[in-house]
PDB file of C-alpha atoms in Angstrom:
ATOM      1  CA  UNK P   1       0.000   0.000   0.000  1.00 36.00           C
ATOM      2  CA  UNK P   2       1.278   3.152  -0.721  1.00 38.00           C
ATOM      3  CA  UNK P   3       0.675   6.548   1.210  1.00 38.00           C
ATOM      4  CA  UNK P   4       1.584  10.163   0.376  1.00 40.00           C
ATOM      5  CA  UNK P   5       1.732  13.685   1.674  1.00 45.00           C
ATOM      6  CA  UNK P   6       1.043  14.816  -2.140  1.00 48.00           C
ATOM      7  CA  UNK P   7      -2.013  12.722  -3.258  1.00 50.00           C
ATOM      8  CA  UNK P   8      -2.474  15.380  -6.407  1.00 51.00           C
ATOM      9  CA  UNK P   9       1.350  14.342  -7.598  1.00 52.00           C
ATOM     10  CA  UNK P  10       0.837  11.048  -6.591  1.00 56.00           C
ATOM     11  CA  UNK P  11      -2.330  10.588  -9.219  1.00 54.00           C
ATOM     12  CA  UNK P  12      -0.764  12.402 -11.776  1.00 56.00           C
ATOM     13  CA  UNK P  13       1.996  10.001 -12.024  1.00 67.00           C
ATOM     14  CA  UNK P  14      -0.485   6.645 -11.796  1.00 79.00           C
ATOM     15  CA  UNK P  15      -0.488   6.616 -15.940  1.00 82.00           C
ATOM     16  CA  UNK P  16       1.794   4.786 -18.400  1.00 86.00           C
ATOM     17  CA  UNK P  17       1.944   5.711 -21.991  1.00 88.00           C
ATOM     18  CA  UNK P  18       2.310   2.788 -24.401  1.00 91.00           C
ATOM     19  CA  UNK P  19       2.927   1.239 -27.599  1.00 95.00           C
ATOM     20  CA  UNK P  20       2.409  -2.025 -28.502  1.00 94.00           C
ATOM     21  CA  UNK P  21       3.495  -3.576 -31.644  1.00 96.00           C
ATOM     22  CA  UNK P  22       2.951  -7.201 -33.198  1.00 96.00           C
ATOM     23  CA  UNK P  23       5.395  -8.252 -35.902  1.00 95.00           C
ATOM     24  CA  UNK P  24       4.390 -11.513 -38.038  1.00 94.00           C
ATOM     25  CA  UNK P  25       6.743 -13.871 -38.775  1.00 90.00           C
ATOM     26  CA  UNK P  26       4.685 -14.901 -42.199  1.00 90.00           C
ATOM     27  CA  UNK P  27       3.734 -11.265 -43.345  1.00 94.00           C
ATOM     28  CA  UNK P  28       5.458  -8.073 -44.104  1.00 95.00           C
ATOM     29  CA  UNK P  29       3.641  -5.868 -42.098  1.00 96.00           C
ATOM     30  CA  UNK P  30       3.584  -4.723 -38.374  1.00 97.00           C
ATOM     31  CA  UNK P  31      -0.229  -4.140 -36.250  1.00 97.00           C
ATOM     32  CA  UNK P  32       0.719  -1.326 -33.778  1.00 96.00           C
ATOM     33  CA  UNK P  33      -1.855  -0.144 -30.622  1.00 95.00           C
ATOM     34  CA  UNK P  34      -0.311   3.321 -29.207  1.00 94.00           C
ATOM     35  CA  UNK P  35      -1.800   4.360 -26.192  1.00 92.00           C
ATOM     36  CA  UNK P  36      -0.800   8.036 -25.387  1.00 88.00           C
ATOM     37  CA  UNK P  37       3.020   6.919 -26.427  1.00 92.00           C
ATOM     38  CA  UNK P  38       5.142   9.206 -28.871  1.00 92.00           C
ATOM     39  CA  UNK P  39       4.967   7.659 -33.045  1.00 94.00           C
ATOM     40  CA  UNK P  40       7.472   5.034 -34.077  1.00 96.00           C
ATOM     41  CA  UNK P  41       9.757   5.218 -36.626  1.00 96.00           C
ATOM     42  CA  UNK P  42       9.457   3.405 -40.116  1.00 96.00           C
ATOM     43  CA  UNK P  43      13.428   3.628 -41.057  1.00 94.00           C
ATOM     44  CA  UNK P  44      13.615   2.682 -44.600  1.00 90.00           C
ATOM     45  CA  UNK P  45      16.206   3.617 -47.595  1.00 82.00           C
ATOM     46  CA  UNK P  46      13.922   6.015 -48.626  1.00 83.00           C
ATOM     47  CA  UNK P  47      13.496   8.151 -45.351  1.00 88.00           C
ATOM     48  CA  UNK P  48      11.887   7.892 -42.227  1.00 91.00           C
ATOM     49  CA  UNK P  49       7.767   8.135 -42.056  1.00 93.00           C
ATOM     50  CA  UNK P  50       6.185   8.652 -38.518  1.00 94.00           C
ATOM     51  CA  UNK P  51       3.818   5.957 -38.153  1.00 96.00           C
ATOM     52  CA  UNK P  52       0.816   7.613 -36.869  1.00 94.00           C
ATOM     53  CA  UNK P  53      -2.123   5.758 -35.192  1.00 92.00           C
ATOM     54  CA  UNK P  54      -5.608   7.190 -36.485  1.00 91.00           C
ATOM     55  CA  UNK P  55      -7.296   7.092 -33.220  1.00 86.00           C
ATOM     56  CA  UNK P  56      -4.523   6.178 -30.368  1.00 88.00           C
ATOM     57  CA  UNK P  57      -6.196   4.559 -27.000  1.00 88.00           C
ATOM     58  CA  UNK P  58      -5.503   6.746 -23.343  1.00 87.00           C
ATOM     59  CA  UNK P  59      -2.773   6.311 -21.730  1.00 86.00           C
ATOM     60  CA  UNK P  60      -2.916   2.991 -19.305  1.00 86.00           C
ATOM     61  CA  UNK P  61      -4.179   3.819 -15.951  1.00 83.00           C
ATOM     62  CA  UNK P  62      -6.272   6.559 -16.662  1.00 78.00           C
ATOM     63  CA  UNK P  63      -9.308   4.737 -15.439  1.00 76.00           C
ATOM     64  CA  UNK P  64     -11.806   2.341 -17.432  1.00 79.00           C
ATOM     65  CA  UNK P  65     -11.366   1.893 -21.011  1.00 78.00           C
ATOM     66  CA  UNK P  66     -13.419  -0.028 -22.959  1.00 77.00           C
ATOM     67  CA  UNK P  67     -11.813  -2.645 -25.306  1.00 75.00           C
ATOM     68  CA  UNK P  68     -13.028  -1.090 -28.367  1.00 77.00           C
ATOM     69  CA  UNK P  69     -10.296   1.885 -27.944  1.00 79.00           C
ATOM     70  CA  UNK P  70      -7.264  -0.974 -28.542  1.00 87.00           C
ATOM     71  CA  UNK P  71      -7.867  -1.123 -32.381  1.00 88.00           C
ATOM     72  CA  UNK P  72      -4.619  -2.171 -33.958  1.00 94.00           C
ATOM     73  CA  UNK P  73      -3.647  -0.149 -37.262  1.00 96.00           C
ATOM     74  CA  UNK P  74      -1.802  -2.253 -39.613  1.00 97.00           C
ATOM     75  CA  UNK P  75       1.843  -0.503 -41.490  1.00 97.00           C
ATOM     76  CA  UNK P  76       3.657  -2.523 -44.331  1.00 96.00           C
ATOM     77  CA  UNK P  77       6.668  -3.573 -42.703  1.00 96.00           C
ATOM     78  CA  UNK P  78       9.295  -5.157 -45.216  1.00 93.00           C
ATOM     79  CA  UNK P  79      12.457  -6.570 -46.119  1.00 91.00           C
ATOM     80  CA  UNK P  80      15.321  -4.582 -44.481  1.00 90.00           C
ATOM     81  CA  UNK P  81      12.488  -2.187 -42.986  1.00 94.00           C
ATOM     82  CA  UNK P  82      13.646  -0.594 -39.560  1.00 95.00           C
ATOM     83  CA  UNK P  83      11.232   0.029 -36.489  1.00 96.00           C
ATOM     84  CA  UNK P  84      12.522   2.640 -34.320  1.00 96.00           C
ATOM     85  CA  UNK P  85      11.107   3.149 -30.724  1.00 96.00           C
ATOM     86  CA  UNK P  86      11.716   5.657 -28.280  1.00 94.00           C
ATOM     87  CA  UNK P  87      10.341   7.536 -25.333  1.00 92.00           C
ATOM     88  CA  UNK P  88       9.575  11.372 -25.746  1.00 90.00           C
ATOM     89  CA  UNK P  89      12.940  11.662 -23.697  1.00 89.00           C
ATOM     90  CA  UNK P  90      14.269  11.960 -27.382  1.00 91.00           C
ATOM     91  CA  UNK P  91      11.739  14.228 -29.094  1.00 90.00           C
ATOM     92  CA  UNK P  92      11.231  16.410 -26.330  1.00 90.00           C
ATOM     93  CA  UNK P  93      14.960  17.651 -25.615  1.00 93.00           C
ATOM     94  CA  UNK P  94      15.468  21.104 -26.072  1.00 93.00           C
ATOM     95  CA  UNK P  95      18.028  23.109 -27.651  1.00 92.00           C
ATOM     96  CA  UNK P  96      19.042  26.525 -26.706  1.00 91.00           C
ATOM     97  CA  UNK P  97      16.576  27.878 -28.093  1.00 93.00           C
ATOM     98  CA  UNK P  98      13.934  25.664 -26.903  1.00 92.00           C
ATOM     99  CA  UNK P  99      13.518  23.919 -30.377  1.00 95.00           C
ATOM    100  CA  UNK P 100      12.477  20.575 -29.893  1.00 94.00           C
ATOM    101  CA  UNK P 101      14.635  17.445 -31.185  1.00 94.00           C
ATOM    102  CA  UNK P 102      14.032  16.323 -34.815  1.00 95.00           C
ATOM    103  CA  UNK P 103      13.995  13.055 -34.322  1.00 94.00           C
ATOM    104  CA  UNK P 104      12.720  11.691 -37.913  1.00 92.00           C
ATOM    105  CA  UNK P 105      14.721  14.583 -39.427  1.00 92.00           C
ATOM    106  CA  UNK P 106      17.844  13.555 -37.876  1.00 93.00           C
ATOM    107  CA  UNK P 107      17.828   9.873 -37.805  1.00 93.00           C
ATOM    108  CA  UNK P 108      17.664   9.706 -41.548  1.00 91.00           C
ATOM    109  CA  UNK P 109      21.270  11.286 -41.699  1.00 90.00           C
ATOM    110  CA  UNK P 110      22.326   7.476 -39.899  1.00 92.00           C
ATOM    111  CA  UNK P 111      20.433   5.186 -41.882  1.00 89.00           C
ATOM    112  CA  UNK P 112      23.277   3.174 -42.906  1.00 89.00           C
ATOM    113  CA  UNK P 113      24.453   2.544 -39.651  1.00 92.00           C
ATOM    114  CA  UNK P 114      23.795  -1.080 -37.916  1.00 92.00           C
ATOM    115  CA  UNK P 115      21.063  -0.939 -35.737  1.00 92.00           C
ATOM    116  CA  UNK P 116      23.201  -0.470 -32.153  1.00 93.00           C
ATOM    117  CA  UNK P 117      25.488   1.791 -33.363  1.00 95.00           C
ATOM    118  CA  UNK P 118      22.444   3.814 -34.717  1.00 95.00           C
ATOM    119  CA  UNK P 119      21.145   4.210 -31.126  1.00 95.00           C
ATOM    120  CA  UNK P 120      24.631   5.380 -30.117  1.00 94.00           C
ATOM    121  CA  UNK P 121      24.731   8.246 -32.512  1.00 95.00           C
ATOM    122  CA  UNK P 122      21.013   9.351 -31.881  1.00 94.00           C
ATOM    123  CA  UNK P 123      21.963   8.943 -27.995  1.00 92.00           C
ATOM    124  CA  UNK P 124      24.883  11.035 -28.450  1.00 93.00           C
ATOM    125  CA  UNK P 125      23.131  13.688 -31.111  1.00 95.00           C
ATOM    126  CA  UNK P 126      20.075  14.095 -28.957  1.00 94.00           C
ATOM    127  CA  UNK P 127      22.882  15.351 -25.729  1.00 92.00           C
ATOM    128  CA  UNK P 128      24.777  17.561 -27.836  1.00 93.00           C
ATOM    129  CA  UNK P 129      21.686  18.954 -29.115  1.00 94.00           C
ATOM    130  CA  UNK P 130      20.158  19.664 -25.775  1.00 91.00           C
ATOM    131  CA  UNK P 131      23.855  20.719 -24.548  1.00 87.00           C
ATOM    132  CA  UNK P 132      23.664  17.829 -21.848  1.00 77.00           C
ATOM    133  CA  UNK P 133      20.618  19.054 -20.456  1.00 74.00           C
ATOM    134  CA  UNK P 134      18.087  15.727 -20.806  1.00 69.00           C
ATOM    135  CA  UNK P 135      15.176  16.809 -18.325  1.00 69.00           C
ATOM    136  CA  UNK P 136      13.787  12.654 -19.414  1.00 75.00           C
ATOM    137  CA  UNK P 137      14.574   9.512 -19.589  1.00 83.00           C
ATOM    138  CA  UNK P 138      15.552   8.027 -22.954  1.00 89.00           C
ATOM    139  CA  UNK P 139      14.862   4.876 -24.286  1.00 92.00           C
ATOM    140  CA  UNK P 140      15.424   3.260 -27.363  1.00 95.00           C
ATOM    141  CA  UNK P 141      14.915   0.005 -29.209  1.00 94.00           C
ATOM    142  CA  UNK P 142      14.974  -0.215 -33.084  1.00 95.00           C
ATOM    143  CA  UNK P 143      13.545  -3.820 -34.486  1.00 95.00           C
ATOM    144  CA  UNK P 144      14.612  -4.706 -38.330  1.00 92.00           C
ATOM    145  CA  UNK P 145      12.974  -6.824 -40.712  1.00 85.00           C
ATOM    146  CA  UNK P 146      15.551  -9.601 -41.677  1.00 78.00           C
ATOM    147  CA  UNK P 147      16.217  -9.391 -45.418  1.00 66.00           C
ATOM    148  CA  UNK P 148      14.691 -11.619 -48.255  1.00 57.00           C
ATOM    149  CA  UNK P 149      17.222 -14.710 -48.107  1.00 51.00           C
ATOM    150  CA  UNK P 150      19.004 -14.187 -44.724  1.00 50.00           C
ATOM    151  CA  UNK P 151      19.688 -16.769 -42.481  1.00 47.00           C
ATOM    152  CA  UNK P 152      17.552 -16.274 -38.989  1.00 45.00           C
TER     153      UNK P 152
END
């Protein structure tokens, strides 16, 4: 049980945002639910495309919500396709002049990197960027689609 001195902090903080994300084995495409969380990534050679959810559930913990509100939307998801993931630790650092991070802007300029090292240079971008004042966490994860005729 927990107890506070602050109970309007305490609610505000009783909510997760989300994004969940199903990737078949058998078909190129992903089925995402995003509840409240920030837009994934589609990383392809041709650029980077925020994948937007049409009508995104509430955040989890905000109270009852029926089960109609998880609709998955389905995104073609193919050979070499990228997934990138991240909290809004990323698109909500700052620079100097309170600008925002670019994240789909930005990322595109790394495209050819391997997935880790990718998440390296967006880690280390998104400090200078902010002059090594993240106010968030940060959290990345970037899933690829195996290419046509590579071994699993």
């Amino acid at each position: 049980r927990m107890t506070s001195t602050k109970p309007s902090e305490d609610a505000a903080e009783r909510f997760v945002t989300a994004v969940m994300v199903d990737i078949p084995d058998d078909k190129p495409v992903i089925h995402m639910i995003s509840c409240g969380h920030p837009s994934p990534l589609l990383l392809r050679e041709s650029g980077a495309t925020v994948l937007r959810v049409p009508e995104p559930a509430p955040p989890l913990g905000l109270g009852m919500v029926p089960a109609s509100a998880y609709v998955p939307t389905t995104f073609p998801f193919q050979s070499a396709d990228r997934l990138v993931l991240y909290t809004d630790g990323f698109t909500e650092a700052r620079n100097a002049h309170g600008v925002f991070y670019p994240l789909a802007e930005r990322v595109v300029r790394w495209a050819d990197l391997e997935s880790r090292h990718l998440v390296r240079r967006i880690a280390a971008d998104v400090r200078e960027y902010a002059d090594g004042q993240a106010h968030d966490d940060m959290a990345m994860i970037i899933a690829q689609r195996d290419r046509v005729g590579s071994q699993k």
